[in-house]
XYZ file of C-alpha atoms in Angstrom:
196
model
C 13.345 11.660 -25.880
C 15.259 12.718 -22.768
C 15.465 9.060 -21.767
C 17.353 8.214 -24.967
C 19.991 10.854 -24.180
C 20.766 9.344 -20.786
C 23.681 6.979 -20.514
C 23.306 3.558 -18.888
C 24.371 4.804 -15.447
C 21.848 7.658 -15.455
C 19.127 5.342 -16.750
C 19.795 2.918 -13.907
C 19.604 5.635 -11.248
C 16.368 6.954 -12.777
C 14.947 3.417 -13.049
C 15.818 2.662 -9.434
C 13.950 5.813 -8.357
C 10.919 4.769 -10.408
C 10.921 1.255 -8.970
C 11.340 2.566 -5.404
C 8.409 4.960 -5.800
C 6.183 2.034 -6.841
C 7.341 -0.760 -4.567
C 9.847 0.549 -2.056
C 13.510 -0.368 -1.783
C 12.734 -4.084 -2.115
C 11.421 -3.477 -5.643
C 14.745 -1.996 -6.763
C 16.719 -5.195 -7.092
C 19.736 -5.045 -9.360
C 18.140 -7.306 -11.983
C 14.900 -5.329 -11.964
C 16.766 -2.032 -12.316
C 18.864 -3.316 -15.232
C 15.752 -4.594 -16.998
C 13.786 -1.389 -16.387
C 16.732 0.733 -17.589
C 17.370 -1.517 -20.572
C 20.990 -1.638 -19.442
C 23.444 -4.539 -19.495
C 23.399 -6.361 -16.162
C 27.169 -6.537 -16.201
C 27.371 -2.769 -16.061
C 25.779 -2.634 -12.602
C 28.947 -3.719 -10.805
C 30.987 -1.321 -12.921
C 28.824 1.720 -12.163
C 27.757 0.731 -8.650
C 30.607 -1.132 -6.930
C 28.778 -0.551 -3.643
C 25.929 -2.699 -4.945
C 22.253 -2.138 -4.358
C 22.806 0.167 -1.390
C 24.851 2.577 -3.506
C 22.293 2.447 -6.318
C 19.366 3.081 -3.949
C 21.197 5.953 -2.259
C 21.972 7.583 -5.588
C 18.359 7.149 -6.701
C 17.112 8.790 -3.503
C 19.555 11.669 -3.881
C 18.504 12.052 -7.540
C 14.866 12.273 -6.404
C 15.749 15.053 -3.945
C 17.529 17.017 -6.677
C 14.594 16.473 -9.034
C 12.098 17.745 -6.447
C 14.315 20.739 -5.712
C 14.563 21.642 -9.398
C 10.790 21.356 -9.791
C 10.367 24.302 -7.424
C 11.736 26.701 -10.076
C 9.412 25.185 -12.683
C 6.417 25.569 -10.394
C 7.317 29.202 -9.732
C 7.750 29.876 -13.448
C 4.201 28.648 -14.006
C 2.713 31.095 -11.497
C 1.760 34.532 -12.786
C 1.988 36.005 -9.269
C 3.974 33.613 -7.043
C 2.600 33.190 -3.539
C 3.353 30.579 -0.889
C -0.156 29.183 -1.381
C 0.351 29.046 -5.144
C 3.661 27.230 -4.787
C 2.172 24.673 -2.395
C -0.831 24.199 -4.683
C 1.505 23.584 -7.635
C 3.507 21.058 -5.617
C 0.323 19.165 -4.739
C -1.091 19.485 -8.272
C 1.840 17.485 -9.606
C 0.499 14.551 -7.595
C -3.206 15.072 -8.187
C -2.519 15.198 -11.925
C -0.369 12.064 -11.804
C -2.975 10.179 -9.801
C -5.769 11.264 -12.141
C -3.781 10.110 -15.175
C -1.983 7.007 -13.892
C -3.693 5.843 -10.728
C -2.277 5.684 -7.228
C 0.487 3.101 -7.672
C 3.442 5.446 -7.136
C 4.583 7.789 -4.409
C 7.684 9.718 -3.522
C 10.861 7.609 -3.729
C 12.461 9.571 -0.890
C 9.560 8.796 1.430
C 9.527 5.149 0.353
C 13.246 4.782 1.026
C 12.852 6.521 4.379
C 10.165 4.052 5.417
C 12.350 1.172 4.263
C 15.646 2.525 5.630
C 15.607 0.302 8.706
C 16.030 -2.630 6.346
C 18.304 -0.878 3.869
C 20.918 0.670 6.113
C 22.104 3.877 7.738
C 23.536 5.245 4.506
C 20.067 5.174 2.931
C 18.643 7.113 5.858
C 21.412 9.669 5.357
C 20.698 9.811 1.609
C 17.016 10.423 2.360
C 17.859 13.181 4.848
C 20.106 14.783 2.222
C 17.366 14.475 -0.399
C 14.811 16.178 1.823
C 17.295 18.987 2.591
C 18.018 19.365 -1.131
C 14.287 19.755 -1.739
C 13.627 21.975 1.288
C 16.330 24.524 0.444
C 14.769 25.890 -2.784
C 11.307 25.890 -1.203
C 12.633 27.992 1.704
C 14.447 30.330 -0.699
C 11.279 30.778 -2.749
C 9.264 31.539 0.376
C 11.800 34.147 1.489
C 11.628 35.725 -1.965
C 7.840 35.966 -1.538
C 8.110 37.879 1.712
C 8.180 35.105 4.307
C 10.565 36.233 7.075
C 13.909 34.461 6.688
C 13.612 33.216 10.268
C 10.475 31.254 9.297
C 11.154 30.228 5.691
C 12.955 26.962 6.484
C 10.330 25.922 9.050
C 7.495 26.626 6.603
C 9.317 24.730 3.845
C 9.536 21.769 6.233
C 5.824 22.128 6.996
C 4.940 22.219 3.291
C 7.018 19.165 2.378
C 5.976 17.076 5.363
C 2.307 17.964 4.815
C 2.584 17.081 1.138
C 4.286 13.754 1.896
C 1.570 12.849 4.398
C -1.153 13.773 1.918
C 0.529 11.645 -0.767
C 0.517 8.635 1.578
C -3.115 9.165 2.507
C -4.150 9.685 -1.136
C -2.514 6.405 -2.069
C -4.141 4.577 0.838
C -7.572 6.031 0.120
C -7.196 5.943 -3.673
C -8.536 9.481 -3.657
C -6.931 12.908 -4.184
C -9.033 14.382 -1.369
C -6.118 14.515 1.110
C -4.112 16.552 -1.411
C -6.906 18.992 -2.160
C -7.698 19.287 1.555
C -4.158 20.209 2.598
C -3.940 22.823 -0.160
C -7.229 24.398 0.935
C -6.334 24.362 4.630
C -2.622 25.208 4.581
C -2.710 27.755 1.745
C -4.220 30.663 3.709
C -1.804 30.098 6.605
C 1.169 30.190 4.242
C 0.020 33.390 2.602
C -0.651 35.004 5.988
C 2.975 34.458 6.999
C 4.164 36.156 3.821
C 2.119 39.224 4.715
C 0.494 41.713 2.361
């Protein structure tokens, strides 16, 4: 339903993110994006005069905003929010997806970061912005849970980088074990920093 309410430009950005998360930047060709978005090919130049690079960058930035907004949803689903609970919810999003749909997709920000040498400096910058956009609400949530402000940003970085590594390993191994392992091992450390 939400897809039907999106205009062609928004559908193309969303489609590019979906294609990147499955096959990297190379999979997000202009033709493929238009077909996936069910958008007129002629509209690509209109909406993205900077071509594929602009489209990829916007898709990566969209993914960072999406991940950042998910933090509030994860917190809302926790009866008693804790750093461990937040991290577990972040990982559960992936374990649930992999259980339902297989291991074909990963994080579009990570995929674009890996591919950025081939896709340009602006894509690296878009990925850095996306990670910062995601990290900020995680750090704010941690501070709200009692993590000292001086450590909240560092722990948010630890949580996101650990999650991204576990996603890559889960995809490689075709097993959610890396995700469940990092939750079990990192969770107590996160809660210890928050204190009683």
